[in-house]
mmCIF file of C-alpha atoms in Angstrom:
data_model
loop_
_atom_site.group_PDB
_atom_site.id
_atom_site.type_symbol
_atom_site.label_atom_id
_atom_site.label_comp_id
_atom_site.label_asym_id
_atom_site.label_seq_id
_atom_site.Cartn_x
_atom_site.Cartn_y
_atom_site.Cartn_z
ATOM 1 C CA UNK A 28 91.426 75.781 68.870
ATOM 2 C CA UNK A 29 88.055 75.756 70.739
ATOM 3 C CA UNK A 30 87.915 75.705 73.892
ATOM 4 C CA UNK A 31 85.508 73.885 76.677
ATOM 5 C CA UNK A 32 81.907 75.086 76.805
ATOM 6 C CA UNK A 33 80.746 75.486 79.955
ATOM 7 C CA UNK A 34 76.994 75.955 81.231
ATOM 8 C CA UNK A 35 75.930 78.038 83.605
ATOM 9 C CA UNK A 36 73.555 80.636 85.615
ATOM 10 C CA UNK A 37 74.034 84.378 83.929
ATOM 11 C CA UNK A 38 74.455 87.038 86.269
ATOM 12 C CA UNK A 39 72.314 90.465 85.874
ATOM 13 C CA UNK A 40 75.172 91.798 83.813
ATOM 14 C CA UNK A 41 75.138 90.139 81.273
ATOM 15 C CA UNK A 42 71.663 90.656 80.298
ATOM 16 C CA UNK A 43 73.165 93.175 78.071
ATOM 17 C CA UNK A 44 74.883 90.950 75.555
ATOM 18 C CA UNK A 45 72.069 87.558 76.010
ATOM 19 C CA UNK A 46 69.080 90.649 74.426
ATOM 20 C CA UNK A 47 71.814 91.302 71.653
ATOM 21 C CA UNK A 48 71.571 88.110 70.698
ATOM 22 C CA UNK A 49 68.302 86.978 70.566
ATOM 23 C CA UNK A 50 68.161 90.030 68.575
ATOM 24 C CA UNK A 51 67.875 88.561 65.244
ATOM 25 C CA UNK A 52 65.485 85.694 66.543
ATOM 26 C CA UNK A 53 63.099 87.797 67.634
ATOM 27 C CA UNK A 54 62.972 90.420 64.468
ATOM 28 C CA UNK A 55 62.880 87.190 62.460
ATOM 29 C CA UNK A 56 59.187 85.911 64.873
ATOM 30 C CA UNK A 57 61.231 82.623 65.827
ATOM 31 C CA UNK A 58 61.207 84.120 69.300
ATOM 32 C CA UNK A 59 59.168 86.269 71.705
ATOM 33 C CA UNK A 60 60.723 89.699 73.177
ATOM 34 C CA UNK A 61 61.552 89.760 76.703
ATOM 35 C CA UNK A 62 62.408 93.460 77.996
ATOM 36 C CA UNK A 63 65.680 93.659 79.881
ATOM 37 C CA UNK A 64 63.271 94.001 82.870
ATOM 38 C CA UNK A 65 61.603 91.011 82.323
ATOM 39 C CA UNK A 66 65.381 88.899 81.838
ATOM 40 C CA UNK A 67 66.505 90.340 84.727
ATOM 41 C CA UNK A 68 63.112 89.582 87.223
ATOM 42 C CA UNK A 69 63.597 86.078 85.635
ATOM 43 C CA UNK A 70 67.628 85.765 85.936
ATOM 44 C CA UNK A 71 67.581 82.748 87.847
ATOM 45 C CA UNK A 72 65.183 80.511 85.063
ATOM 46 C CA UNK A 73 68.150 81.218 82.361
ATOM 47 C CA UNK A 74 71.099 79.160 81.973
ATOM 48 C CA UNK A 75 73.772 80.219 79.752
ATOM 49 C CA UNK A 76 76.265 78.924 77.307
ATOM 50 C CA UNK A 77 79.807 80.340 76.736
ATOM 51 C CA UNK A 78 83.031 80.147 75.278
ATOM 52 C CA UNK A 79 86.102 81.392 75.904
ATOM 53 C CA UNK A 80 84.170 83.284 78.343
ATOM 54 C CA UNK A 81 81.597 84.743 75.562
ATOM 55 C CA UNK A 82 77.471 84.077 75.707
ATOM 56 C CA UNK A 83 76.761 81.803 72.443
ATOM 57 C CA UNK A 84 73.562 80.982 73.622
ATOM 58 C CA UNK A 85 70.970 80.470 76.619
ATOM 59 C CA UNK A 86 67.357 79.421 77.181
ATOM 60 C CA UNK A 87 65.192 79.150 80.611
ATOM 61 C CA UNK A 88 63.093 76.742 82.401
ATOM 62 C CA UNK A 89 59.395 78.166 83.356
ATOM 63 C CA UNK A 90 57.617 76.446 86.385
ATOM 64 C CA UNK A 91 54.035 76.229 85.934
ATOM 65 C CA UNK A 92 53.200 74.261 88.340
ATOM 66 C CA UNK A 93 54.597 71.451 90.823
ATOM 67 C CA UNK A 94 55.206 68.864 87.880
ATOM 68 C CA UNK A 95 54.608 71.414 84.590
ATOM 69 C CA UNK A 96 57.785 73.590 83.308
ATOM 70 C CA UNK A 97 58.358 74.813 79.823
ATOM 71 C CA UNK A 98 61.820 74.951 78.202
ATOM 72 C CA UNK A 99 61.664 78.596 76.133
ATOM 73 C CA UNK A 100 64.106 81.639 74.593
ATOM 74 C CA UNK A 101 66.661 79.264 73.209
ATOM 75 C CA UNK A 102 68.799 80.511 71.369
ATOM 76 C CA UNK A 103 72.748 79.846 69.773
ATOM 77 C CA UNK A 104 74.636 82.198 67.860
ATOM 78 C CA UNK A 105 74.604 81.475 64.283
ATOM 79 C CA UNK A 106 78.540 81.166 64.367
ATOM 80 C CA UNK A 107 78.112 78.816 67.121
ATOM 81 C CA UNK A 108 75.047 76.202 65.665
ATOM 82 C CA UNK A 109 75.829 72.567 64.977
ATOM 83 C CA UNK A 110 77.949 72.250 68.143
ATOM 84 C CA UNK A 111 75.775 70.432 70.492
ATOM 85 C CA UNK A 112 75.134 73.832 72.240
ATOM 86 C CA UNK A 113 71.451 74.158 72.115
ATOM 87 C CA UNK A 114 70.692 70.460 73.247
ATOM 88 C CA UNK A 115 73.911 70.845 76.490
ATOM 89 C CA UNK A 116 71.702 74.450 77.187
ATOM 90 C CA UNK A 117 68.088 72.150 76.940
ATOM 91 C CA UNK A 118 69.464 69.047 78.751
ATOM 92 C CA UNK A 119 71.177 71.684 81.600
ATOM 93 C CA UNK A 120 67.577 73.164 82.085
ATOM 94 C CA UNK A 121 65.864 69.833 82.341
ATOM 95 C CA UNK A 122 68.657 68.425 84.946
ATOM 96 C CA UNK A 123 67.550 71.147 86.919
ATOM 97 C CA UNK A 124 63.693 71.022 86.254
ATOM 98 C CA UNK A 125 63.910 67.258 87.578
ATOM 99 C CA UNK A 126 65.866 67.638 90.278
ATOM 100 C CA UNK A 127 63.201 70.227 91.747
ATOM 101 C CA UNK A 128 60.339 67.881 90.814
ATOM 102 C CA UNK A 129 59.157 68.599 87.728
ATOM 103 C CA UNK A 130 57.796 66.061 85.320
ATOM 104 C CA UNK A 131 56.658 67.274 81.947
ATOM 105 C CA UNK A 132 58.606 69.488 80.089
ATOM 106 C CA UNK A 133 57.048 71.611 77.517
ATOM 107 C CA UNK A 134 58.341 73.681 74.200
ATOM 108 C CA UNK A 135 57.428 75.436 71.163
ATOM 109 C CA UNK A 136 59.670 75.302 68.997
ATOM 110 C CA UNK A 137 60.075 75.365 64.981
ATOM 111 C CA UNK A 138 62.969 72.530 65.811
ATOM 112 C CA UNK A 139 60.778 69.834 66.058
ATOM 113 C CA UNK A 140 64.112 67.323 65.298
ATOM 114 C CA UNK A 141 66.202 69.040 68.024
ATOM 115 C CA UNK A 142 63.908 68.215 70.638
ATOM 116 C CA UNK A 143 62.231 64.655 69.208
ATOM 117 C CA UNK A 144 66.376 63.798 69.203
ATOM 118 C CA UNK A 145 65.990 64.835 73.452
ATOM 119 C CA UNK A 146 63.381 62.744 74.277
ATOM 120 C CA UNK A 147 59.777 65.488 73.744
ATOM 121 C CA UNK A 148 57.159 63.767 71.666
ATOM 122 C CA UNK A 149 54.726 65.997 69.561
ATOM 123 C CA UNK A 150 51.494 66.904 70.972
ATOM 124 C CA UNK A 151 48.336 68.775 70.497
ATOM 125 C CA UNK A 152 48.346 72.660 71.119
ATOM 126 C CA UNK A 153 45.148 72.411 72.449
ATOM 127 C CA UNK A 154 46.372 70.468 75.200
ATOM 128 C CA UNK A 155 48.481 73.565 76.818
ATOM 129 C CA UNK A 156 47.765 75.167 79.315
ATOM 130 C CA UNK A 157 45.751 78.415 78.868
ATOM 131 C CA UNK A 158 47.670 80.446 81.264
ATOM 132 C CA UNK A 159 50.658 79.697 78.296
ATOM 133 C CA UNK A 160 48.325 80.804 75.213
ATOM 134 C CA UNK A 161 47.623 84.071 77.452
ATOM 135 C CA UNK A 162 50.038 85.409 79.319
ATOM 136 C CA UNK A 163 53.185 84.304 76.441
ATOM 137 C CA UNK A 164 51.424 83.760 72.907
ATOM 138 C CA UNK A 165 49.160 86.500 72.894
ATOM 139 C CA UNK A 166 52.495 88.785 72.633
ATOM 140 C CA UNK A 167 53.653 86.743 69.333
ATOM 141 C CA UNK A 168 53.331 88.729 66.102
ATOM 142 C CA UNK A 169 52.117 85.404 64.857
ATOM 143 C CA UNK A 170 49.311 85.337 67.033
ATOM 144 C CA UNK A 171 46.540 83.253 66.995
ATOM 145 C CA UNK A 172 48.110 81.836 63.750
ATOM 146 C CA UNK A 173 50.411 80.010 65.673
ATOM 147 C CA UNK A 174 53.009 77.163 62.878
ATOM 148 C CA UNK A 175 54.890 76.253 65.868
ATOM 149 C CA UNK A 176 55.206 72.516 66.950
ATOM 150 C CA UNK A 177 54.304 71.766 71.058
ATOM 151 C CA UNK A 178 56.086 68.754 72.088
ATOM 152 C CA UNK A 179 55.840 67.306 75.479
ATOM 153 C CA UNK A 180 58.558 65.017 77.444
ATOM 154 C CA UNK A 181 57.536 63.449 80.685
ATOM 155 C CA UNK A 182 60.016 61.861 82.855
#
């Protein structure tokens, strides 16, 4: 029997077990690395997903500016995918975006669906921001062959 998933904000702890698994994401390029360092100076962007009191998955919410913020590092557990995790962890993030102002919300993803079925639309990746392409893509072993898919939801 499952139990409830809840969402909430990690703690500095658990840092730990949310690097073991984006793991696999990252080896695979789906995701970029983030040092332990850089998770834990960025703790409070990251909302997390567990049950029965285990991470299955977490992403963040990235402020660019007053009414840009990016949803990134999503990620589920394989065991856990199909559950309605990943689009509770997005909508959680975007709750909180809104109520602080924000009014676009940008990803790259290679789940186009997932995020067409939460309300982004597909747009241009020449229409990001530069500060994005430098300071997050240019540490992508895909880089500047990028196959990802921006899409763009404004409230």
């Amino acid at each position: 029997m499952q139990t409830e998933m809840m969402i909430q904000k990690p703690i500095l702890s658990d840092i730990a077990l949310m690097c073991a698994l984006v793991e696999k994401e990252v080896q695979k390029g789906l995701i970029l690395p983030r040092s332990p360092e850089e998770m834990a100076n960025s703790i409070r962007s990251y909302c997390v997903a567990k049950l029965d009191g285990k991470i299955v998955g977490f992403c963040a919410l990235h402020i660019y500016s007053p009414s840009l913020a990016e949803v990134r590092s999503l990620v589920v557990g394989e065991p856990y995918r199909g559950q309605g995790i990943a689009s509770a962890l997005v909508s959680s993030v975007c709750q909180e975006g809104e109520a602080l102002g924000v009014k676009e919300f940008l990803v790259l993803t290679y789940r186009e669906r997932l995020f067409k079925k939460l309300g982004f639309e597909v747009i241009e990746k020449s229409s990001l921001p530069d500060h994005k392409i430098w300071a997050d893509c240019i540490k992508c072993k895909h880089f500047p062959i990028c196959d990802e898919i921006a899409l763009l939801k404004k409230l």
